[in-house]
GROMACS .gro file of C-alpha atoms in nm:
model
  400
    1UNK     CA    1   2.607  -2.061   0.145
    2UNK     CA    2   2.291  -1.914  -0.004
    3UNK     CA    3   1.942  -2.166   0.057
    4UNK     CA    4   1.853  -2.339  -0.250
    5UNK     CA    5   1.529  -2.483  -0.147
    6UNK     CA    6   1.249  -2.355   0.079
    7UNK     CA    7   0.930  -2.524   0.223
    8UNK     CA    8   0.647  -2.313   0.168
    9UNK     CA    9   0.654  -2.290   0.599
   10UNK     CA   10   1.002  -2.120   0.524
   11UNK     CA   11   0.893  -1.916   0.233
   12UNK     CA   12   0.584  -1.786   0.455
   13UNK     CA   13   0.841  -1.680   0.720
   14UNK     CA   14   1.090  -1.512   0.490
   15UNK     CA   15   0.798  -1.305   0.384
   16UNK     CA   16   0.672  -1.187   0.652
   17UNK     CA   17   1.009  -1.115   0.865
   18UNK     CA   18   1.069  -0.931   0.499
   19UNK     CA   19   0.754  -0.746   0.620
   20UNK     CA   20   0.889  -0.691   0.926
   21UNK     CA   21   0.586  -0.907   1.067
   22UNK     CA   22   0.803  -1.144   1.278
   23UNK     CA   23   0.863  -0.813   1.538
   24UNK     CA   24   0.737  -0.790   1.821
   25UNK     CA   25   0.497  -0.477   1.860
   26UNK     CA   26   0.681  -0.173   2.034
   27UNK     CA   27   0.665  -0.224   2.422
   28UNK     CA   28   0.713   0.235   2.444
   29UNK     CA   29   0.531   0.497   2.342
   30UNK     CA   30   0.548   0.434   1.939
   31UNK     CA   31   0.763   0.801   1.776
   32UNK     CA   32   0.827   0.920   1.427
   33UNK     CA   33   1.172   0.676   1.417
   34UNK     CA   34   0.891   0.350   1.452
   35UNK     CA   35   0.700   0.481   1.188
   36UNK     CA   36   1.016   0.568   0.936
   37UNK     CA   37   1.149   0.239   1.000
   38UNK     CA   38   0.804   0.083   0.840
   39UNK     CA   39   0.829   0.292   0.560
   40UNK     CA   40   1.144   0.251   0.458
   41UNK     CA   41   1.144  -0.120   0.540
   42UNK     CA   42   0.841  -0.175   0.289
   43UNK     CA   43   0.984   0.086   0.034
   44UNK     CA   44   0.636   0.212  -0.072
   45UNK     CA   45   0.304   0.263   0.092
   46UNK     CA   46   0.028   0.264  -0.141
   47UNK     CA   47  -0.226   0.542  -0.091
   48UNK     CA   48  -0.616   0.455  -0.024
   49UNK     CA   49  -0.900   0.657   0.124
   50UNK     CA   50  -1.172   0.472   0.187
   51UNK     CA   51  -1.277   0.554   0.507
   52UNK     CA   52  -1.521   0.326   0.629
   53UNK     CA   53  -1.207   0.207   0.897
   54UNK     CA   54  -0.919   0.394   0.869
   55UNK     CA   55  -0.706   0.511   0.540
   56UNK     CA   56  -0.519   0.179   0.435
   57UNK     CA   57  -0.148   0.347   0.488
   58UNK     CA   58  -0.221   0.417   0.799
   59UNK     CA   59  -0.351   0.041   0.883
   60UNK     CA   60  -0.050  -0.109   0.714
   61UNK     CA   61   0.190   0.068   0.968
   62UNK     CA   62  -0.043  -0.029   1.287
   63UNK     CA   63  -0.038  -0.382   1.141
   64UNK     CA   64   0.311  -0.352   1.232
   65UNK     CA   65   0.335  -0.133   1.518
   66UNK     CA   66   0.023  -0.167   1.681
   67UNK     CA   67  -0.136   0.180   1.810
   68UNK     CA   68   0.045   0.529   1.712
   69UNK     CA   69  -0.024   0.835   1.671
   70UNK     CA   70  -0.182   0.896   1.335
   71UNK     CA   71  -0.055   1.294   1.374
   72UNK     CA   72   0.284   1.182   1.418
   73UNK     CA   73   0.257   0.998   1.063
   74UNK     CA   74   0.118   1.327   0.922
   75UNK     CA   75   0.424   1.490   1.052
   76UNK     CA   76   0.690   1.318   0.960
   77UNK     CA   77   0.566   1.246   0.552
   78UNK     CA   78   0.446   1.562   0.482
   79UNK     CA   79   0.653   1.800   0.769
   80UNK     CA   80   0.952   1.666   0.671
   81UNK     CA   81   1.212   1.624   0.345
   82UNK     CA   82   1.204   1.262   0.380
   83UNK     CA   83   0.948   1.111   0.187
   84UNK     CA   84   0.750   1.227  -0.126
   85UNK     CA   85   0.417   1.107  -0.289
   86UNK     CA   86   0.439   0.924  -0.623
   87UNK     CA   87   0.298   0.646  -0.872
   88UNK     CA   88   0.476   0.378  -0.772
   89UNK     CA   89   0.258   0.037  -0.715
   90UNK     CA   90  -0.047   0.262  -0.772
   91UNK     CA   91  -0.059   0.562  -0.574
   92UNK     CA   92   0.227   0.555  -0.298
   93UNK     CA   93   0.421   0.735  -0.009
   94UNK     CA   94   0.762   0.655  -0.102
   95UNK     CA   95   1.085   0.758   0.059
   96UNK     CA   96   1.242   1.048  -0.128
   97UNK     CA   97   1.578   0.881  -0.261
   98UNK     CA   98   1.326   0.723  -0.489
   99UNK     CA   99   1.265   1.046  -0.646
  100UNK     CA  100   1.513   1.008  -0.964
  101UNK     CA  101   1.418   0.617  -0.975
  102UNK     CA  102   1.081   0.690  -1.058
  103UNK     CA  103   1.196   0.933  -1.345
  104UNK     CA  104   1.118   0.706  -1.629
  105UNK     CA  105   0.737   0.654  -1.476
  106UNK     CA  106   0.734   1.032  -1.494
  107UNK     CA  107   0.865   1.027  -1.842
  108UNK     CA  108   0.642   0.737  -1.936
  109UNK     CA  109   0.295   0.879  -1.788
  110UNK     CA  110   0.062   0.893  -1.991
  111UNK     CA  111  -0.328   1.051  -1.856
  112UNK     CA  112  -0.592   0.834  -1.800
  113UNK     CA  113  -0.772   0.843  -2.207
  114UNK     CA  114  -1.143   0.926  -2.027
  115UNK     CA  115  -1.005   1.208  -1.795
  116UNK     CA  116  -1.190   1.535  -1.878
  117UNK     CA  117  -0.880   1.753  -1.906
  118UNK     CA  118  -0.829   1.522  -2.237
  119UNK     CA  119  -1.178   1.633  -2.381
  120UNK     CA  120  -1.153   2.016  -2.316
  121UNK     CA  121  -1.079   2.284  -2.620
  122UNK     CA  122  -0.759   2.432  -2.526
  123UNK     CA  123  -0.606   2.156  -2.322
  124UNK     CA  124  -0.260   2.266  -2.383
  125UNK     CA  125  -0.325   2.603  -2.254
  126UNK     CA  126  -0.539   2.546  -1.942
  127UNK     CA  127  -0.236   2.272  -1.851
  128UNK     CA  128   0.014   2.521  -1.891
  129UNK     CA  129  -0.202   2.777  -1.682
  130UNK     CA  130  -0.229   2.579  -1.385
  131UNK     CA  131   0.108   2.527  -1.372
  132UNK     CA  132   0.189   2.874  -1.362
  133UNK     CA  133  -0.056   2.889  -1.121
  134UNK     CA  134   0.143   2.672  -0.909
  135UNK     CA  135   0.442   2.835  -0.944
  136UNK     CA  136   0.309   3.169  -0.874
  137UNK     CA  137   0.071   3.088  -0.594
  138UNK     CA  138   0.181   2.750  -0.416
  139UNK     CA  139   0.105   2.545  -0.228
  140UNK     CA  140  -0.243   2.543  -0.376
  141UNK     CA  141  -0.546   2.307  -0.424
  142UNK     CA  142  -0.729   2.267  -0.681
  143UNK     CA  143  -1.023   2.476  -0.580
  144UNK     CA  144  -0.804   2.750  -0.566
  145UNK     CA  145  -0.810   2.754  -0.923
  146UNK     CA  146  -1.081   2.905  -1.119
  147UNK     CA  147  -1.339   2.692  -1.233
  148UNK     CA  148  -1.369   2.524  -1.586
  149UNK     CA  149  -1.672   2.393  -1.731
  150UNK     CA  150  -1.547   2.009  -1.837
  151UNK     CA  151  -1.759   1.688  -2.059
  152UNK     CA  152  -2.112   1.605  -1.934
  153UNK     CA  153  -2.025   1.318  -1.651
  154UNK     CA  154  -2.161   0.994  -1.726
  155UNK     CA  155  -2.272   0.718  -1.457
  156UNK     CA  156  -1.956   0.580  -1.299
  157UNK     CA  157  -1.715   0.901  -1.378
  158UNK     CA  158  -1.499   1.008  -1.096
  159UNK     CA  159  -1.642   1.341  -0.947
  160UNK     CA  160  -1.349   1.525  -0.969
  161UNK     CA  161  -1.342   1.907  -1.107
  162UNK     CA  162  -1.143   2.011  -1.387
  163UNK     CA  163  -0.885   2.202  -1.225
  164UNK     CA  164  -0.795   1.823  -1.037
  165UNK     CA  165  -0.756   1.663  -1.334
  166UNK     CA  166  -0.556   1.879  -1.497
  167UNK     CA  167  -0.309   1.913  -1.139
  168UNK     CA  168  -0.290   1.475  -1.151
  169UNK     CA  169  -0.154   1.559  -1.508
  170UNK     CA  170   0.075   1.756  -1.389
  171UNK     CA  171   0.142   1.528  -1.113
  172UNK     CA  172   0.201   1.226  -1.293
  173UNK     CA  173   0.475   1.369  -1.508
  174UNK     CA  174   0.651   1.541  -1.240
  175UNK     CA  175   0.551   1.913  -1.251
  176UNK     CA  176   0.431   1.911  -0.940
  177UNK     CA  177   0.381   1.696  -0.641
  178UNK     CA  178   0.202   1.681  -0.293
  179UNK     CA  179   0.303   1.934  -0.006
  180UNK     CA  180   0.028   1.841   0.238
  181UNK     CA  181  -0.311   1.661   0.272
  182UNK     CA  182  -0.590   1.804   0.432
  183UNK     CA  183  -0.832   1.714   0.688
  184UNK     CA  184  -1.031   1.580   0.409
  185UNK     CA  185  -0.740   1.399   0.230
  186UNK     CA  186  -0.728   1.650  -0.060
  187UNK     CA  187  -0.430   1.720  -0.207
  188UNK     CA  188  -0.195   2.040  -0.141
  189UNK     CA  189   0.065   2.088  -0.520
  190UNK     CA  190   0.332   2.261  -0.521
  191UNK     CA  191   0.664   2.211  -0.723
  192UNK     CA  192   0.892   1.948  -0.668
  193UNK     CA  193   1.212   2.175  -0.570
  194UNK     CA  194   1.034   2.336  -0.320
  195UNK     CA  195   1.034   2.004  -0.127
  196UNK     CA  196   1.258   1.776  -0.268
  197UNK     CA  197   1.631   1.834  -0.168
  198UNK     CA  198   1.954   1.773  -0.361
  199UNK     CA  199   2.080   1.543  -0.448
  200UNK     CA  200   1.746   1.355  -0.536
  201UNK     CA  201   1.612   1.640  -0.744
  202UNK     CA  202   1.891   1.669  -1.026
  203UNK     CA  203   2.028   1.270  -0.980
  204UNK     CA  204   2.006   1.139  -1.327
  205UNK     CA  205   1.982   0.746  -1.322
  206UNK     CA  206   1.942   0.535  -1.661
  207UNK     CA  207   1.617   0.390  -1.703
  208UNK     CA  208   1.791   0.028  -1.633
  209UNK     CA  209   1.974   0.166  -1.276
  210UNK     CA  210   1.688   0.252  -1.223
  211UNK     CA  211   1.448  -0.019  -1.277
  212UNK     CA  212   1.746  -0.271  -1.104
  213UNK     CA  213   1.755  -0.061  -0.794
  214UNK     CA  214   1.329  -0.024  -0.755
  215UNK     CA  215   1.371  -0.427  -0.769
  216UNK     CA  216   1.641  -0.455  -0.538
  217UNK     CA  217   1.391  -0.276  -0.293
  218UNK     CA  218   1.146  -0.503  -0.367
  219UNK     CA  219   1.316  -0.823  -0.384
  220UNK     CA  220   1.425  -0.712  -0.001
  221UNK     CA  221   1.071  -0.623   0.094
  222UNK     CA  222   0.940  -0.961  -0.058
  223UNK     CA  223   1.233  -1.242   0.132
  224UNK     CA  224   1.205  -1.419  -0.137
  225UNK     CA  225   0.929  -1.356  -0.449
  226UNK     CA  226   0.919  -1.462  -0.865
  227UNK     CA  227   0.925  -1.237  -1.148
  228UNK     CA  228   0.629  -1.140  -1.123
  229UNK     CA  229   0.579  -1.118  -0.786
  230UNK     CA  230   0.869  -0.864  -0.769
  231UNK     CA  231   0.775  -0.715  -1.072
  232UNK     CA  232   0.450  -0.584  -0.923
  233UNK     CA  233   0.564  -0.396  -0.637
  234UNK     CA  234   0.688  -0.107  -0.847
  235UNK     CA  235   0.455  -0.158  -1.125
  236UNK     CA  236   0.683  -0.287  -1.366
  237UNK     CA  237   0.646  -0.511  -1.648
  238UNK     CA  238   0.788  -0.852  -1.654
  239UNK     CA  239   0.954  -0.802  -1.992
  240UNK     CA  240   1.156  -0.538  -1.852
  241UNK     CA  241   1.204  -0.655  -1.492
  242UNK     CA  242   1.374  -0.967  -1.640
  243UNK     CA  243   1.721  -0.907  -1.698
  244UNK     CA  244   1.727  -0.620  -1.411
  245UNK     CA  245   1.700  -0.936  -1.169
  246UNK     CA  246   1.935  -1.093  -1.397
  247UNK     CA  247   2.214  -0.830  -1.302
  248UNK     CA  248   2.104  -0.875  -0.939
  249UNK     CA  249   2.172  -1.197  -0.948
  250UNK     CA  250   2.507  -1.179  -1.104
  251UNK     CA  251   2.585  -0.858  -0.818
  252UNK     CA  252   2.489  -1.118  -0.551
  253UNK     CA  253   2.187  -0.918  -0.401
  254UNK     CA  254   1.954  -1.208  -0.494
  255UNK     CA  255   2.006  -1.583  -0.543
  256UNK     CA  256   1.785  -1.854  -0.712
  257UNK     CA  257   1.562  -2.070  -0.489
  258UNK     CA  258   1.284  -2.348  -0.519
  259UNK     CA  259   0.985  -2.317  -0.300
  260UNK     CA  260   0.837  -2.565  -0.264
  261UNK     CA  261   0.497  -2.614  -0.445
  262UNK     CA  262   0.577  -2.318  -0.657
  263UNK     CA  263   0.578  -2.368  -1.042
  264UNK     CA  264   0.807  -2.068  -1.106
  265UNK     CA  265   1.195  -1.977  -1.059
  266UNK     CA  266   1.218  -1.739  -0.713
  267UNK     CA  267   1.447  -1.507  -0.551
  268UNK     CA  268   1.603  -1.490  -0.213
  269UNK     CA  269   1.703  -1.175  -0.135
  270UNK     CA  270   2.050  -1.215  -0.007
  271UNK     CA  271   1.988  -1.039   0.335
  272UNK     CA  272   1.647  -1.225   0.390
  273UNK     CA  273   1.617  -1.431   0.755
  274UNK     CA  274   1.456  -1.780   0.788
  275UNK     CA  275   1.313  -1.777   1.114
  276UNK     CA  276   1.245  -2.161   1.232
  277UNK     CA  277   0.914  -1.993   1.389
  278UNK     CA  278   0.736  -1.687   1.386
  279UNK     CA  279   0.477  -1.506   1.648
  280UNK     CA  280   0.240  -1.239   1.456
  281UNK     CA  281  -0.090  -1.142   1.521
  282UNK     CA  282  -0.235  -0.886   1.244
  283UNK     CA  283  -0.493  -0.786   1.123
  284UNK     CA  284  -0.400  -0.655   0.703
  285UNK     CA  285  -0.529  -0.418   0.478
  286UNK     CA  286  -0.696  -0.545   0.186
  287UNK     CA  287  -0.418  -0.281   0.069
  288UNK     CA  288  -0.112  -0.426   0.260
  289UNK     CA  289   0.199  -0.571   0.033
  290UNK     CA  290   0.144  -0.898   0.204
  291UNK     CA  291  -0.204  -0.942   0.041
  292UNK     CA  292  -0.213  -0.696  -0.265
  293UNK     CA  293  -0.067  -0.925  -0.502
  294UNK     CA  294  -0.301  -1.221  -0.550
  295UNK     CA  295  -0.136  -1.508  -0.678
  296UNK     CA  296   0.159  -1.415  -0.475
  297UNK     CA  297  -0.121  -1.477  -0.171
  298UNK     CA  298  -0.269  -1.797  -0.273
  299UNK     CA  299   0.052  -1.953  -0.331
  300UNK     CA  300   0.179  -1.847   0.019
  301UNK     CA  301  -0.111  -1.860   0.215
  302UNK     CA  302  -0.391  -2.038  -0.004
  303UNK     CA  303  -0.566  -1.742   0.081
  304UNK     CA  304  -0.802  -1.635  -0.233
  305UNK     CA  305  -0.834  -1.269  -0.153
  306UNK     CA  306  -1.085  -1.047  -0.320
  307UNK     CA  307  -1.144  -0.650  -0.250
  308UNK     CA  308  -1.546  -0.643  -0.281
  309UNK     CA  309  -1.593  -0.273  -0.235
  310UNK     CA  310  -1.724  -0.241  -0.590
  311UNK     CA  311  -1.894  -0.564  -0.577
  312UNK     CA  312  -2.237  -0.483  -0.523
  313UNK     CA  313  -2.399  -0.540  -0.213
  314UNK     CA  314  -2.591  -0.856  -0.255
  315UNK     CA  315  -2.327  -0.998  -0.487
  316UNK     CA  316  -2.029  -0.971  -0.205
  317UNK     CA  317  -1.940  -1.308  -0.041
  318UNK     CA  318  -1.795  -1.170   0.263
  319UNK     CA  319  -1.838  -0.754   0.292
  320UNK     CA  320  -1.783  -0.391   0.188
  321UNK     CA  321  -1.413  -0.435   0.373
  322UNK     CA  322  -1.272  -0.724   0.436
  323UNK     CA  323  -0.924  -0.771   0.641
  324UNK     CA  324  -0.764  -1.106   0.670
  325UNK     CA  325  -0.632  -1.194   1.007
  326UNK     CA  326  -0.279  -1.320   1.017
  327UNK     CA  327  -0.200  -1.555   1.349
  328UNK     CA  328   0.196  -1.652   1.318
  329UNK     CA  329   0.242  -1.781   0.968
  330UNK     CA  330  -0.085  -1.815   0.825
  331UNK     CA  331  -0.419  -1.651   0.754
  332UNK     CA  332  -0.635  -1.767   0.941
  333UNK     CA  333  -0.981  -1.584   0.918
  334UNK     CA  334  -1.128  -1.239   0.782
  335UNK     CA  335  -1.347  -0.998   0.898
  336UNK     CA  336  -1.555  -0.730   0.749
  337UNK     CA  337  -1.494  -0.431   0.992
  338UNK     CA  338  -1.628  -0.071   1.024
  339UNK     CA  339  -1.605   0.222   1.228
  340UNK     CA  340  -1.929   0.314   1.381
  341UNK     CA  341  -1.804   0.654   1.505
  342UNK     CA  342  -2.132   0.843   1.532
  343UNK     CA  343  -2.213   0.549   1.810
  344UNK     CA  344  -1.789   0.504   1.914
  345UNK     CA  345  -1.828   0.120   1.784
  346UNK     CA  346  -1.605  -0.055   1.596
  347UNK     CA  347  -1.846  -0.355   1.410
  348UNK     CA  348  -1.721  -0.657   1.281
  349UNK     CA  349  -2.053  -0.716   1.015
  350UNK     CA  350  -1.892  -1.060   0.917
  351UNK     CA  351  -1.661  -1.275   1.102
  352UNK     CA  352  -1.559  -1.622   0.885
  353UNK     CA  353  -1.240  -1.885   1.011
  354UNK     CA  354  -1.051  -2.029   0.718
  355UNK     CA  355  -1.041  -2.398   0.605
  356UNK     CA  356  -0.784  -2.551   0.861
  357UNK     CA  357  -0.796  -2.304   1.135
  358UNK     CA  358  -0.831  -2.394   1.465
  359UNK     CA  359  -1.153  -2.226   1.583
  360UNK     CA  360  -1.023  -2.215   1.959
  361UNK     CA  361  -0.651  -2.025   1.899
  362UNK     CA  362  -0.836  -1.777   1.650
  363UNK     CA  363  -1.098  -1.652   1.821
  364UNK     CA  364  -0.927  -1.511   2.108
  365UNK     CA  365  -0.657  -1.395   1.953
  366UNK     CA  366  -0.847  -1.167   1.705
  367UNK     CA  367  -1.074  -1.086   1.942
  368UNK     CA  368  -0.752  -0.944   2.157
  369UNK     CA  369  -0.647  -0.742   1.794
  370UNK     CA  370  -0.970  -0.596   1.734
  371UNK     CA  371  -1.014  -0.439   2.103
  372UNK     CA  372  -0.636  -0.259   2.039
  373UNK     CA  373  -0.780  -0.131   1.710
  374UNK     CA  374  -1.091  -0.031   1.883
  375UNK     CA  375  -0.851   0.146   2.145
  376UNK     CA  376  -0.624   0.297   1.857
  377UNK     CA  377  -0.974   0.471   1.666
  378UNK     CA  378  -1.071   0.584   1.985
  379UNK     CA  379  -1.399   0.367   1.981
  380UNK     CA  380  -1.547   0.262   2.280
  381UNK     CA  381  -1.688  -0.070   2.218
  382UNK     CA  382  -1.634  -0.420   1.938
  383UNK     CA  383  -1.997  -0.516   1.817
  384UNK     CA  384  -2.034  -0.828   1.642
  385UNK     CA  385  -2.277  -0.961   1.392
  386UNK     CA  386  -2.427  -1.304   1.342
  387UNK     CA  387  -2.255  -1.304   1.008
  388UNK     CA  388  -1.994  -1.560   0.968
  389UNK     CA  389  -1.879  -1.917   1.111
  390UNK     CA  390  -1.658  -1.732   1.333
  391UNK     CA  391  -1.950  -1.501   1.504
  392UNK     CA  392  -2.087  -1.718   1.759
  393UNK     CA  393  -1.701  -1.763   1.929
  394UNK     CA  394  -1.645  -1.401   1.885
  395UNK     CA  395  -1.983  -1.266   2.004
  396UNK     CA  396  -1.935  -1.462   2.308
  397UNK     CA  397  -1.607  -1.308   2.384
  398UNK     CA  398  -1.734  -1.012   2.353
  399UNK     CA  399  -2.080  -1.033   2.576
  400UNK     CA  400  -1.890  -1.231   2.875
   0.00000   0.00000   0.00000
């Protein structure tokens, strides 16, 4: 008999064993099948860069597995048939079943108004060159197309070139997608059946198929999640994710459930464990599905979560990049981290315990999470600033 009521504690734990957050950490030598289980446990992996730590995919799988090898990931999503790059929450590895799911995105993409390749004279024409260009010549980048003068930048414009632009176009609807990254994270195009394999690349599925089966995937990566919080994992609207959950309802795959606290209707996903306790200890990516969704957060965690990268500096409350620290079921500090690698340091500039947390449990623990993250970046030493209420236990950890 399905639950029909959850205390938040249960809701918390659904979550997270949804998150695959309730595992223990692999006791072997972590291998491709580790990392494809992550993946296609969370259904997506949005895509981010920054680089002051470590590309957020790759945290969100050592969140979960602890140190691997960040080759091996490499490998196996751009090596293999397996997964594909796509729009999905924003900018996502997804697995490549998804493929003809995502077809009504394609169809539905429209460029960003400001880009440059919308200003140019003969937009139509350059677009329809580089494509050619791709077909003729890929994989390619973008550099290995010629040149194009674009709109005067203005303060704030993305520094891309031209010939970018005009490949995300192209990307976005479908004409192309990503073969490779390079050492510097650039993109490598080249056209979808080239690296998609049947069935995915001809599968026709109906805008609603398709916009019930993205949900089921979410609903299962959430536990148990509202409208709107399973709505946002895929980017959809609420209007149309409605009766989509509706049909998953009547199929079974979901069921209706109060949480406790929670103003809105939820889902359980019908698969979705209720452990009576949970052992985690993670540190998240400001870009992990756990946080990324805010009000999801605060209701779960009463965790008010904030990315302050474009914050400026003396505006920021806590840092540049800011990870909250999960200890079993709650959060239970943050920590602004960086990767000193010129000096092999990994510094935590601002250390800060939430309301409620006990001072003696967290400090330890975290301190025990940032020397394996240390390990995994190949840095030889944690520094720790004054910065914080949770510095002074941390520093002294660390200087004992």
């Amino acid at each position: 008999m399905p639950r029909k009521r959850l205390s938040l504690a249960d809701a918390r734990r659904v979550a997270l064993a949804a998150q695959g957050l309730d595992k223990e950490r692999p006791a072997v030598k972590t291998t491709a099948r580790h990392i494809r289980g992550v993946v296609n446990r969370l259904g997506l992996l949005q895509l981010d860069f920054v680089n002051v730590l470590v590309p957020a995919h790759y945290f969100v799988v050592f969140s979960r597995l602890g140190s691997y090898d960040r080759a091996a990931f490499d490998k196996l999503i751009y090596n293999g048939r397996d997964f594909i790059e796509h729009w999905a929450h924003e900018a996502s590895i997804v697995p490549v079943d998804c493929w003809p799911l995502l077809q009504y995105r394609r169809e539905d993409y429209q460029p960003w108004p400001n880009s440059p390749i919308m200003k140019i004279k003969g937009k139509r024409k350059y677009l329809e060159t580089t494509l050619e260009a791709v077909k003729e010549s890929g994989p390619i980048v973008s550099s290995d197309l010629p040149p194009v003068s674009g709109p005067k930048r203005k303060p704030g414009d993305w520094h891309r070139s031209v010939p970018r632009w005009a490949l995300e176009v192209h990307f976005g609807h479908g004409n192309v997608t990503v073969a490779d990254r390079l050492p510097n994270f650039q993109r490598v195009y080249d056209l979808p059946h080239r690296l998609i394999d049947e069935p995915h690349i001809s599968e026709q599925v109906s805008r609603q198929e398709a916009q019930r089966r993205l949900l089921e995937i979410s609903a299962r990566a959430h536990g148990v999640g509202t409208l709107h919080d399973l709505a946002d994992y895929f980017r959809m609207s609420p209007r149309e994710a409605a009766p989509r959950l509706q049909e998953l309802e009547e199929q079974g795959v979901i069921h209706p459930v109060q949480v406790e606290t929670w103003d809105e209707p939820a889902w359980l996903h019908h698969q979705a464990r209720v452990p009576r306790s949970l052992e985690a200890r993670s540190l998240l990516s400001p870009f992990d599905p756990v946080v990324w969704f805010r009000p999801r957060c605060e209701r779960l965690f009463d965790f008010h979560s904030r990315i302050e990268i474009y914050t400026p500096a003396a505006r920021r409350k806590y840092g540049y990049y800011v990870l909250p620290f999960l200890l079993d079921d709650r959060i239970v500090a943050r920590v602004d981290l960086k990767a000193d690698r010129k000096n092999s340091r990994l510094l935590v500039q601002g250390s800060f315990l939430e309301e409620g947390a006990d001072e003696t449990l967290t400090a330890p623990a975290l301190a025990d999470e940032l020397r394996e993250l240390s390990d995994w970046l190949n840095l030889e030493s944690v520094t720790v600033a004054n910065k914080g209420d949770l510095a002074p236990a941390l520093r002294k950890i660390f200087t004992t």
